[in-house]
CSV table of C-alpha atoms in Angstrom, one decimal:
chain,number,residue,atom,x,y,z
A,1,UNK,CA,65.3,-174.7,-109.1
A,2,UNK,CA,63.7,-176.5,-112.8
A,3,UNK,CA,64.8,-174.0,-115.4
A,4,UNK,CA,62.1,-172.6,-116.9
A,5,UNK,CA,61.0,-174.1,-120.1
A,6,UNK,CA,60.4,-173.2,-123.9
A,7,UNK,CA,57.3,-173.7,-125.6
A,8,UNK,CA,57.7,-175.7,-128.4
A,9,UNK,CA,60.3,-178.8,-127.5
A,10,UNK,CA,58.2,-181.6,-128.2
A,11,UNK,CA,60.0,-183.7,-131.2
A,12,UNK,CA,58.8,-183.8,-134.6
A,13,UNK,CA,57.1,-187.5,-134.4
A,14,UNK,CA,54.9,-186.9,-131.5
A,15,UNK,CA,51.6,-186.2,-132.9
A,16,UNK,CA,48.8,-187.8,-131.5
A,17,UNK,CA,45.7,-189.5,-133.5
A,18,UNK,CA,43.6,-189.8,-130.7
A,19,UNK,CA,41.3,-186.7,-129.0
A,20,UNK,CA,43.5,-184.0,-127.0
A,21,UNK,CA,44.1,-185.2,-123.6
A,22,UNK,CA,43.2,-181.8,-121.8
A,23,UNK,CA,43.4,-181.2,-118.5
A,24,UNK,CA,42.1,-178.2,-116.4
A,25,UNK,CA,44.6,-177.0,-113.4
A,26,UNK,CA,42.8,-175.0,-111.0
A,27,UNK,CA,43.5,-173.7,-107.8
A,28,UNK,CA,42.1,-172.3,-104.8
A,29,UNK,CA,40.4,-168.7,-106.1
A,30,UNK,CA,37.0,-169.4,-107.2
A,31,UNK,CA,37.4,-166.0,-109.6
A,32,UNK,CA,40.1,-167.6,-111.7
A,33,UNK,CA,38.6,-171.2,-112.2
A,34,UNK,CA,35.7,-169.5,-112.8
A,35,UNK,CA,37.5,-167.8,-115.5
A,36,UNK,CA,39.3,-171.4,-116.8
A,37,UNK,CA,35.3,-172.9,-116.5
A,38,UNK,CA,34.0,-170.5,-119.1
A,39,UNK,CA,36.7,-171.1,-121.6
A,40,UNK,CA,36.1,-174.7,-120.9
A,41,UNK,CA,32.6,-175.1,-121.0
A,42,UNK,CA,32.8,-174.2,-125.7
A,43,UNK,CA,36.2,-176.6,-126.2
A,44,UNK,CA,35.2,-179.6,-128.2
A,45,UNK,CA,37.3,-182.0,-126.7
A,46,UNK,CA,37.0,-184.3,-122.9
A,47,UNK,CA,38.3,-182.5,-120.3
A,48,UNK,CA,39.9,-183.5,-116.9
A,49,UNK,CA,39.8,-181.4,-113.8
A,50,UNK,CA,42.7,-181.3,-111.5
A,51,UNK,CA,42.4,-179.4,-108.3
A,52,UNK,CA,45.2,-178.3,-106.3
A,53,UNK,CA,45.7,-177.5,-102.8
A,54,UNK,CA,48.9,-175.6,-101.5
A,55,UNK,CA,50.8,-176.0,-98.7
A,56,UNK,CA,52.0,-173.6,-95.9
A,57,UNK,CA,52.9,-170.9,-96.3
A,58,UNK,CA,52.0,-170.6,-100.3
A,59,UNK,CA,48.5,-171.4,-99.2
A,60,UNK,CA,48.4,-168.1,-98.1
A,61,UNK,CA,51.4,-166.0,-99.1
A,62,UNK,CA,53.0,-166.2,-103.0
A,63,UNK,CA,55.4,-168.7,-103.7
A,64,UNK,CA,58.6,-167.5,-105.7
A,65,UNK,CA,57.7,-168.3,-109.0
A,66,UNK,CA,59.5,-171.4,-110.8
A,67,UNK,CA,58.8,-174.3,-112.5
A,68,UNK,CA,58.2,-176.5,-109.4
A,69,UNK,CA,55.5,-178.8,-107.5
A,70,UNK,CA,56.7,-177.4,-104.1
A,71,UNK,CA,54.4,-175.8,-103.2
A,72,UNK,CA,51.5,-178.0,-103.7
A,73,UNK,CA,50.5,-179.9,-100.7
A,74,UNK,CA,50.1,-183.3,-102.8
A,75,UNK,CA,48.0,-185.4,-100.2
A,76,UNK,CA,44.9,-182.7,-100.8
A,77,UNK,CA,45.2,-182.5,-104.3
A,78,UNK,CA,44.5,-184.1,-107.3
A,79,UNK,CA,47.1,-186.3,-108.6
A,80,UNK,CA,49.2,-185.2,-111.5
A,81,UNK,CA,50.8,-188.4,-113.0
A,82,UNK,CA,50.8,-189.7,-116.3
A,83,UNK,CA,49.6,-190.1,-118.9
A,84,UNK,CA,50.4,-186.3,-119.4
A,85,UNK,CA,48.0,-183.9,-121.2
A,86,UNK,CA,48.1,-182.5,-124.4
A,87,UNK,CA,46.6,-178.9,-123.3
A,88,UNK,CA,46.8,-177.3,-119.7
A,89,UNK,CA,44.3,-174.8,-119.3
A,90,UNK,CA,44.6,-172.9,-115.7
A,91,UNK,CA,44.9,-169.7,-114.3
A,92,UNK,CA,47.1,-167.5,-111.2
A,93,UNK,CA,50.9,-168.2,-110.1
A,94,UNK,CA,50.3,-171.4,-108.1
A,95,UNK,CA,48.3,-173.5,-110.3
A,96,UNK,CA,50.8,-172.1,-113.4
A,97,UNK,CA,54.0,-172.8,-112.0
A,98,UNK,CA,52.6,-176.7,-111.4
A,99,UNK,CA,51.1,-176.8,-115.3
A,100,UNK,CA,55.0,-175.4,-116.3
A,101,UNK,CA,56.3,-178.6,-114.2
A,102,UNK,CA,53.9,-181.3,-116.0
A,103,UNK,CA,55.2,-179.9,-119.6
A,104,UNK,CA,58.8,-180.5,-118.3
A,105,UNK,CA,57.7,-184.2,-117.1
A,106,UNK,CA,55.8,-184.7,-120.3
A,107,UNK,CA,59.4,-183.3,-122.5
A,108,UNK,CA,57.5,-180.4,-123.7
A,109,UNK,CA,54.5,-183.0,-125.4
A,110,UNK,CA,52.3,-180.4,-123.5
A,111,UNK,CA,50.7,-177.1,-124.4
A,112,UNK,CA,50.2,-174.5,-121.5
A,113,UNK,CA,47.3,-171.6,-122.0
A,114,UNK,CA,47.4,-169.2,-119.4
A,115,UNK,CA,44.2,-167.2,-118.5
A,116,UNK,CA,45.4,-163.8,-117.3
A,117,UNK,CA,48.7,-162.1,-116.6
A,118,UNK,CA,51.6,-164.5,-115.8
A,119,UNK,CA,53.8,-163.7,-112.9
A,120,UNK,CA,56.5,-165.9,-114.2
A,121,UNK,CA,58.4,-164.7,-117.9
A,122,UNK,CA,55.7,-165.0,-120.7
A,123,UNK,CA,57.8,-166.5,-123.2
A,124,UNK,CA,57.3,-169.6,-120.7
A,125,UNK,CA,53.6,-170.4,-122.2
A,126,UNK,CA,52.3,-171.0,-125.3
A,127,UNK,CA,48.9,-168.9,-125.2
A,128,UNK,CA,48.6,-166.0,-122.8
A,129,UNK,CA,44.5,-164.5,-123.1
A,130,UNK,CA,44.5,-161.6,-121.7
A,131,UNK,CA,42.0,-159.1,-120.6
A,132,UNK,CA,42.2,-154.9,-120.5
A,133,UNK,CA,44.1,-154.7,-117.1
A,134,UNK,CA,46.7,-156.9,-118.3
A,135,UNK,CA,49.3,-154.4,-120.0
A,136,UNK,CA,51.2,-157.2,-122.1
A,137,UNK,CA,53.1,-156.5,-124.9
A,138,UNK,CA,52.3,-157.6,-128.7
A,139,UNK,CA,54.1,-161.1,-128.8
A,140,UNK,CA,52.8,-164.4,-131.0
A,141,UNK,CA,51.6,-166.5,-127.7
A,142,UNK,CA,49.5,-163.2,-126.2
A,143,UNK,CA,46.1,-162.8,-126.8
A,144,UNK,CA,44.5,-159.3,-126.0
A,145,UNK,CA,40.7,-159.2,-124.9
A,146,UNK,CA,38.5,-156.3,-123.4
A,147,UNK,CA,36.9,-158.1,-121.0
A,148,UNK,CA,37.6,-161.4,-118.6
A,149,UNK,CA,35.9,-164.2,-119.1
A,150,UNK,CA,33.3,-164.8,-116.6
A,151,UNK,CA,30.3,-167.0,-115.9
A,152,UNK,CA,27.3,-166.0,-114.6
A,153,UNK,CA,24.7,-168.9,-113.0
A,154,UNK,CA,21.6,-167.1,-113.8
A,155,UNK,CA,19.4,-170.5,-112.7
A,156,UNK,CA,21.1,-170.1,-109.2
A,157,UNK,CA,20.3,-166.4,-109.1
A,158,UNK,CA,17.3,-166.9,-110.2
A,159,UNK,CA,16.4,-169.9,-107.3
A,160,UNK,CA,18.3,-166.8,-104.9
A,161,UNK,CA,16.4,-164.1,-105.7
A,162,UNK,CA,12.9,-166.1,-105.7
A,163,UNK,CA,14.2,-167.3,-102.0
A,164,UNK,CA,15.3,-163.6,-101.0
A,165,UNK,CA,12.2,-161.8,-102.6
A,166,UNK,CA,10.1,-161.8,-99.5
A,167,UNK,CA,13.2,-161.1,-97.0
A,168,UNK,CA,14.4,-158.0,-99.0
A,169,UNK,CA,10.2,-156.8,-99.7
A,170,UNK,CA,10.3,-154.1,-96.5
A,171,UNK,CA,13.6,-152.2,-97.7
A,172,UNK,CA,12.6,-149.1,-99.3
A,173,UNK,CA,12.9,-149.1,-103.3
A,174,UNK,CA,15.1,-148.6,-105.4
A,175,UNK,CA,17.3,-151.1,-103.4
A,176,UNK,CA,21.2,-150.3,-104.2
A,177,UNK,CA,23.2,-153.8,-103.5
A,178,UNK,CA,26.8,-152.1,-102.4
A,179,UNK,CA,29.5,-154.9,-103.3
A,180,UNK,CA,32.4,-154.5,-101.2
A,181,UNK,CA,35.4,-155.9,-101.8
A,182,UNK,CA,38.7,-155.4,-100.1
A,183,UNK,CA,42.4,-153.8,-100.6
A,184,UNK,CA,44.7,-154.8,-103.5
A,185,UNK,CA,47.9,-153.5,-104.5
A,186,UNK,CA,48.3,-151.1,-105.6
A,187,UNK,CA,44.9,-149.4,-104.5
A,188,UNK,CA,44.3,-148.0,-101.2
A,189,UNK,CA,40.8,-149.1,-98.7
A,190,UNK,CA,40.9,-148.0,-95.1
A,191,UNK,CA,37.9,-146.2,-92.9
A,192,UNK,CA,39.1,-143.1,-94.9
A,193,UNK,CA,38.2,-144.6,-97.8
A,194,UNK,CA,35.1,-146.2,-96.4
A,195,UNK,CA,33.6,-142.7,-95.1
A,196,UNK,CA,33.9,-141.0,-98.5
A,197,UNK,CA,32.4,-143.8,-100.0
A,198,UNK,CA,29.4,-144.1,-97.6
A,199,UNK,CA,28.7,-140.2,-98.3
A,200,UNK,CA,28.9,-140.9,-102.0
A,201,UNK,CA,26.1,-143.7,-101.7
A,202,UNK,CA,24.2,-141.5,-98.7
A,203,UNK,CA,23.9,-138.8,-101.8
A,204,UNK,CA,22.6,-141.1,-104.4
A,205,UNK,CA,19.8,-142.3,-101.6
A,206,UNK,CA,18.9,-138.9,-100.8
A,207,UNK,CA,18.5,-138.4,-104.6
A,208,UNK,CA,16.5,-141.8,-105.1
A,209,UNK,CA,14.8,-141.9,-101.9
A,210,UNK,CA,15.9,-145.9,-102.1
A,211,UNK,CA,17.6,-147.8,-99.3
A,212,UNK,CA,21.4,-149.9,-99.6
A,213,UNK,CA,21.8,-153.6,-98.7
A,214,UNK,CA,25.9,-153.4,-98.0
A,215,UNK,CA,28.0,-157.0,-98.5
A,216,UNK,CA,31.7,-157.7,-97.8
A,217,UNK,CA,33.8,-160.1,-99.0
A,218,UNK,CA,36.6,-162.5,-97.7
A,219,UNK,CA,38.9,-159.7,-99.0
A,220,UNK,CA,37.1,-156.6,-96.7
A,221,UNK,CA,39.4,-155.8,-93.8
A,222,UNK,CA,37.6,-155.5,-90.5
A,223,UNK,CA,38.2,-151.8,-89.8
A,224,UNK,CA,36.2,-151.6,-93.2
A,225,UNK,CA,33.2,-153.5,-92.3
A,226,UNK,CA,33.1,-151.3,-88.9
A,227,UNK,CA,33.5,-148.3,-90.9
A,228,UNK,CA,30.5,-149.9,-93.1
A,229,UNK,CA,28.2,-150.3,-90.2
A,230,UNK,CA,28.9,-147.1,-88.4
A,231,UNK,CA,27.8,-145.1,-91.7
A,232,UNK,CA,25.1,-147.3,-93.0
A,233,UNK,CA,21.8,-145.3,-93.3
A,234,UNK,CA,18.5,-145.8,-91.8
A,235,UNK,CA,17.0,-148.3,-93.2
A,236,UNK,CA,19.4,-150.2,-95.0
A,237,UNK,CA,21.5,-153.7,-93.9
A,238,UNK,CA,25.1,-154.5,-93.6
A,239,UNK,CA,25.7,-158.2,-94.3
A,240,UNK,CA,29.1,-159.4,-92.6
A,241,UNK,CA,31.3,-162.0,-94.4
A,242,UNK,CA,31.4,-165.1,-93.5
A,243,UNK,CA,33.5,-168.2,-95.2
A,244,UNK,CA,30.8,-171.0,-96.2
A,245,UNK,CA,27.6,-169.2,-95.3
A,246,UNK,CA,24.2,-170.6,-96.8
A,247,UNK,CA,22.8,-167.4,-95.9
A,248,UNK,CA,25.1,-165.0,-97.9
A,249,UNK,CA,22.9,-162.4,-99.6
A,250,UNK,CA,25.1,-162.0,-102.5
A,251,UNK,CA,23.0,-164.3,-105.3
A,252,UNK,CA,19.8,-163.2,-104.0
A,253,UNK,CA,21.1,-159.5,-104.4
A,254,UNK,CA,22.0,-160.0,-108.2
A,255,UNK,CA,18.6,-161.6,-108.8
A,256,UNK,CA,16.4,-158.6,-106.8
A,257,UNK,CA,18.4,-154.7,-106.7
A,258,UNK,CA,17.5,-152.6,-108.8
A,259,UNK,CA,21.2,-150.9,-109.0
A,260,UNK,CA,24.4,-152.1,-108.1
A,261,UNK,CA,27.9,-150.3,-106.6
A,262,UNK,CA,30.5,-151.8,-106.9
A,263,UNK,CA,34.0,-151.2,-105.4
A,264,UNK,CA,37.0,-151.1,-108.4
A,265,UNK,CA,38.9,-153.9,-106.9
A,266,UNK,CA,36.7,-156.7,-107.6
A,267,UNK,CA,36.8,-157.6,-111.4
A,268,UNK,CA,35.0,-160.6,-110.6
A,269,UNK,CA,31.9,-158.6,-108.8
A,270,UNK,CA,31.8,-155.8,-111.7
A,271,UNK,CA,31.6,-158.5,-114.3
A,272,UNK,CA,28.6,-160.5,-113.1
A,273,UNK,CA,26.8,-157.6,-112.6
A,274,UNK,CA,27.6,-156.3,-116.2
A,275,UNK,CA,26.8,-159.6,-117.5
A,276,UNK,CA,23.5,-159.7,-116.0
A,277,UNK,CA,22.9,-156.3,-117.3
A,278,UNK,CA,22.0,-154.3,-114.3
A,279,UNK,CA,22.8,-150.7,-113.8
A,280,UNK,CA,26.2,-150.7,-112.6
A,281,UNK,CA,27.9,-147.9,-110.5
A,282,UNK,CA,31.6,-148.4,-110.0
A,283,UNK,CA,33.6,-146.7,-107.1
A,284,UNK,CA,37.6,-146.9,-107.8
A,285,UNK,CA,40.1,-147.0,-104.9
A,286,UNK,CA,42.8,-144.3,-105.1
A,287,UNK,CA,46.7,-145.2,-105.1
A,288,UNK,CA,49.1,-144.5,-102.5
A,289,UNK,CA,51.6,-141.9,-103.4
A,290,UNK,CA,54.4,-143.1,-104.8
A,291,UNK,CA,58.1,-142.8,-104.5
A,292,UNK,CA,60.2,-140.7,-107.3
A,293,UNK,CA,61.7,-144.5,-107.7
A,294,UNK,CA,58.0,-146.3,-108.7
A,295,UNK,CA,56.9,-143.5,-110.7
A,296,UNK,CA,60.5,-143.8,-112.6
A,297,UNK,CA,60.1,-147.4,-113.1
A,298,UNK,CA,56.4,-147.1,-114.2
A,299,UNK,CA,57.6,-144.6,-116.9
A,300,UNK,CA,60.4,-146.9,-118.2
A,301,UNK,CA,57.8,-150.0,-118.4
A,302,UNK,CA,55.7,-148.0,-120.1
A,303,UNK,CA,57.9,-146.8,-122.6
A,304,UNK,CA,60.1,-150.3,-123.2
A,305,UNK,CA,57.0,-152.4,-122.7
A,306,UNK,CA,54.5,-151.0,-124.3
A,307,UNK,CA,51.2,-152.9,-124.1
A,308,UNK,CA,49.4,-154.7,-127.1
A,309,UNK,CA,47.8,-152.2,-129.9
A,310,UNK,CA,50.3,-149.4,-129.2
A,311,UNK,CA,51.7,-147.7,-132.5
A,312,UNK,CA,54.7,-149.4,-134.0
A,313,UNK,CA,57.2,-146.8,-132.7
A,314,UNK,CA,56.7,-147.5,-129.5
A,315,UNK,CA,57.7,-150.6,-130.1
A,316,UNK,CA,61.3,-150.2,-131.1
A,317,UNK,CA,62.9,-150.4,-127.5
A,318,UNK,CA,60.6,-153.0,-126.8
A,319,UNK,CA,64.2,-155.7,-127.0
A,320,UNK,CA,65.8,-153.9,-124.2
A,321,UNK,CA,62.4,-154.1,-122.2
A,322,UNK,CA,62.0,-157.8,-122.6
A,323,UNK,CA,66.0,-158.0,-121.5
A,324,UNK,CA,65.4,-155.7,-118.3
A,325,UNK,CA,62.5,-157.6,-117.7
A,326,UNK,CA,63.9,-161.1,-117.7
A,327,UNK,CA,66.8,-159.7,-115.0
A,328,UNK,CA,64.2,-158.6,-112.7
A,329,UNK,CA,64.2,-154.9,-113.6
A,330,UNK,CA,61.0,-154.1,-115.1
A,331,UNK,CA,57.5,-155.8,-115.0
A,332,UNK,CA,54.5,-155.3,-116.7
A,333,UNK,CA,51.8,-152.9,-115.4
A,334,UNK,CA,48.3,-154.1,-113.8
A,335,UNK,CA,45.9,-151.6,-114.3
A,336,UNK,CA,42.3,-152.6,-113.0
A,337,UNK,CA,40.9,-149.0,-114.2
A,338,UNK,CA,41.0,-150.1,-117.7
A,339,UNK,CA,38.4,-152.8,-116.8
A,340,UNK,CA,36.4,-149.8,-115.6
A,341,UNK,CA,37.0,-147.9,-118.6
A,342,UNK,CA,36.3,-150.5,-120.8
A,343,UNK,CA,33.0,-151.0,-119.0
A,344,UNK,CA,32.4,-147.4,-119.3
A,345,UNK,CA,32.8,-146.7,-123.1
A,346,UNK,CA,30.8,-149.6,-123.4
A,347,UNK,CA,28.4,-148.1,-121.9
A,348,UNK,CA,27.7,-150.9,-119.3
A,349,UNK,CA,29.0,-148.8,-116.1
A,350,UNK,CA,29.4,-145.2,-114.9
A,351,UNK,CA,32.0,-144.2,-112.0
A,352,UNK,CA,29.8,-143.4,-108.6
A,353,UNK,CA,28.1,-140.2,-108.4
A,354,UNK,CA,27.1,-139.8,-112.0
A,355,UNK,CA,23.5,-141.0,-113.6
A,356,UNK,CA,23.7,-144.6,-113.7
A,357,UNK,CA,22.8,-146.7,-117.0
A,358,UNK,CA,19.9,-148.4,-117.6
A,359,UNK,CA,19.5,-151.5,-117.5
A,360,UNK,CA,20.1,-153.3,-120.9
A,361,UNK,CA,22.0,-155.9,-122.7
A,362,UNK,CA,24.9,-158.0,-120.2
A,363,UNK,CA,28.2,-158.1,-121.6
A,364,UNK,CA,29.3,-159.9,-124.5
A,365,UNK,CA,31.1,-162.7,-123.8
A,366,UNK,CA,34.3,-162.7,-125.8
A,367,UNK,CA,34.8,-166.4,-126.1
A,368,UNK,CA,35.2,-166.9,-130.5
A,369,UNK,CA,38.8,-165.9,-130.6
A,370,UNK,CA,39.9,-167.3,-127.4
A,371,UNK,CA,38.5,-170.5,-128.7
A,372,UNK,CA,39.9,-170.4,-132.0
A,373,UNK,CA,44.0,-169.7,-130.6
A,374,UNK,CA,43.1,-173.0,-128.3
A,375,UNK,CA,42.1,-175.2,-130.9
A,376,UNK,CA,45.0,-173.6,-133.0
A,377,UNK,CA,47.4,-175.1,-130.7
A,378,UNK,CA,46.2,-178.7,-130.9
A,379,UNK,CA,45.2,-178.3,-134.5
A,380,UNK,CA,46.0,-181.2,-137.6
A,381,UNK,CA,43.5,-180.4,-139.5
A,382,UNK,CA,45.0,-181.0,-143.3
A,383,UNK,CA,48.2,-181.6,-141.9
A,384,UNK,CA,48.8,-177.7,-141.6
A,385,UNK,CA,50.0,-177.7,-138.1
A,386,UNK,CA,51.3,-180.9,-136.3
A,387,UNK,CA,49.6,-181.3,-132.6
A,388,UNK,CA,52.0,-178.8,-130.6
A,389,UNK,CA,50.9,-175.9,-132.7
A,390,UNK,CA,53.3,-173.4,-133.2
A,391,UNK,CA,55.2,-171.3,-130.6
A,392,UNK,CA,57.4,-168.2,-130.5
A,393,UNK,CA,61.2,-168.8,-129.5
């Protein structure tokens, strides 16, 4: 196994004249190349898209994470060869760990930005952006957001909901589009779950008098969707996922309900529809109960890692963290409810069963500073930073 790098090994004489060779790395999950698109779309400089496809089993299953190409199947994807990049811009453990293995090829001429939390050490990259569920700590290469970047196509929705107008005119108004998404650790979604939901929404029609168009996603487990069907009320539909339809409900949805639910796993769901500015319900998934063990652990990660903004005396174990963490020991927290809580207080979202917002402004996006670290990396304006920016050690 590669060792894994240190940002900031290029030597002193390489400093390129010519425009930033940047390359985007994307993988297989729409939601975070979607993520890498945005970010991509406002950088000044050509960009080159590299798509990867993994092999079995990592096409399915996580690889262990190194600095390695071993997992990409390299007849299906896009060829990574020189001449190397100056910037990687990608997103999740697969495409990652192959964006660490062209900065080793390239001897560390390479800059790596990371959108989202890294499953490898974070010392590894040189720009971490990170959104609300992402407890990092403060560090020089991490940047701390509210919000996750994402884009929302509002010509396709609006071409969907002109072509799903007619088909969705005979369900009773105000149509509720419930967005289903599926179980992710560390939250809980079985027919238990699925009932007490359904009653939930059954309640909020009873008050409104409206009628629920229901969609799954590839993520919703069978026994969910059953659960979904056998619970649905009168009147409303159930729409089945299916991988490649044309005839997926979902854009013409966002373009014609009048209220949205959305289940607390999806960030990728909640986001469009805060972005479009629609009244947003959101329903979180409870956790499992937990052994003495986990809670322990998530009580010493809290208190040696403490995550970006905490007060300054929380940092002082944070050196023994960062050593427990590099052996294995301790990891840093996901925590989707601060999405919804960040929603919330912005008053874009309420939690299923109270009085849901009016519709109004979509979501900032919070693009500026995330922008502004990128070009920092790759900046020589003046002479004040040579092209590989400057990392921590």
């Amino acid at each position: 196994m590669a060792s894994l790098p240190t940002p900031g090994d290029a030597p002193a004489d390489a400093i390129p004249t010519d425009p930033p060779r940047v390359w985007l790395l994307l993988g297989e999950k729409i939601g975070d190349n979607n993520q890498v698109d945005v970010i991509a779309d406002v950088l000044p400089w050509p960009l080159i898209r590299k798509t990867l496809r993994f092999r079995p089993p990592y096409d399915q299953e996580k690889p262990p994470f190194a600095v390695t190409i071993d997992h990409v199947d390299r007849v299906r994807s896009d060829r990574l060869e020189p001449p190397w990049p100056d910037l990687i811009l990608t997103s999740g453990r697969r495409p990652s760990m192959a964006a660490l293995w062209v900065r080793e090829q390239a001897r560390g001429r390479c800059r790596v930005a990371l959108i989202g939390k890294p499953s490898g050490l974070l010392e590894c990259f040189d720009l971490i952006v990170m959104s609300a569920q992402n407890r990092l700590p403060d560090r020089s290469n991490v940047l701390a957001i509210g919000l996750p970047p994402i884009r929302v196509d509002r010509a396709a929705i609006q071409r969907a909901g002109d072509a799903w107008r007619e088909r969705l005119a005979p369900l009773r108004r105000p149509l509720v589009a419930l967005l289903v998404g599926g179980p992710t650790h560390p939250f809980l979604f079985d027919e238990r779950i699925t009932e007490r939901l359904m009653r939930q929404v059954c309640k909020m029609l009873d008050e409104t008098g409206g009628s629920v168009y229901v969609t799954t996603s590839r993520r919703t487990p069978r026994a969910v969707t059953e659960a979904l069907e056998s619970h649905l009320p009168r009147g409303s539909r159930l729409y089945r996922w299916q991988p490649g339809d044309a005839d997926n409900p979902y854009l013409g949805l966002l373009g014609n309900a009048d209220a949205f639910i959305v289940t607390g796993d999806s960030i990728s769901m909640m986001m469009e529809v805060a972005k479009l500015g629609r009244p947003l319900a959101i329903f979180p998934l409870p956790r499992p109960p937990r052994s003495i063990k986990a809670r322990l652990r998530s009580v010493f990660a809290g208190l040696l890692l403490p995550p970006a903004g905490s007060p300054g005396w929380r940092r002082v174990l944070q050196p023994l963290g960062f050593l427990l963490y590099r052996r294995g020991s301790l990891s840093h927290p996901r925590d989707l409810s601060a999405i919804h809580e960040t929603l919330i207080q912005r008053g874009q979202a309420v939690r299923l069963g109270e009085p849901l917002p009016p519709a109004g402004r979509g979501a900032d996006d919070e693009l500026a500073p995330i922008v502004a670290r990128i070009q920092a990396l790759l900046d020589t304006v003046g002479g004040a930073k040579d092209q590989r920016g400057s990392h921590p050690r």
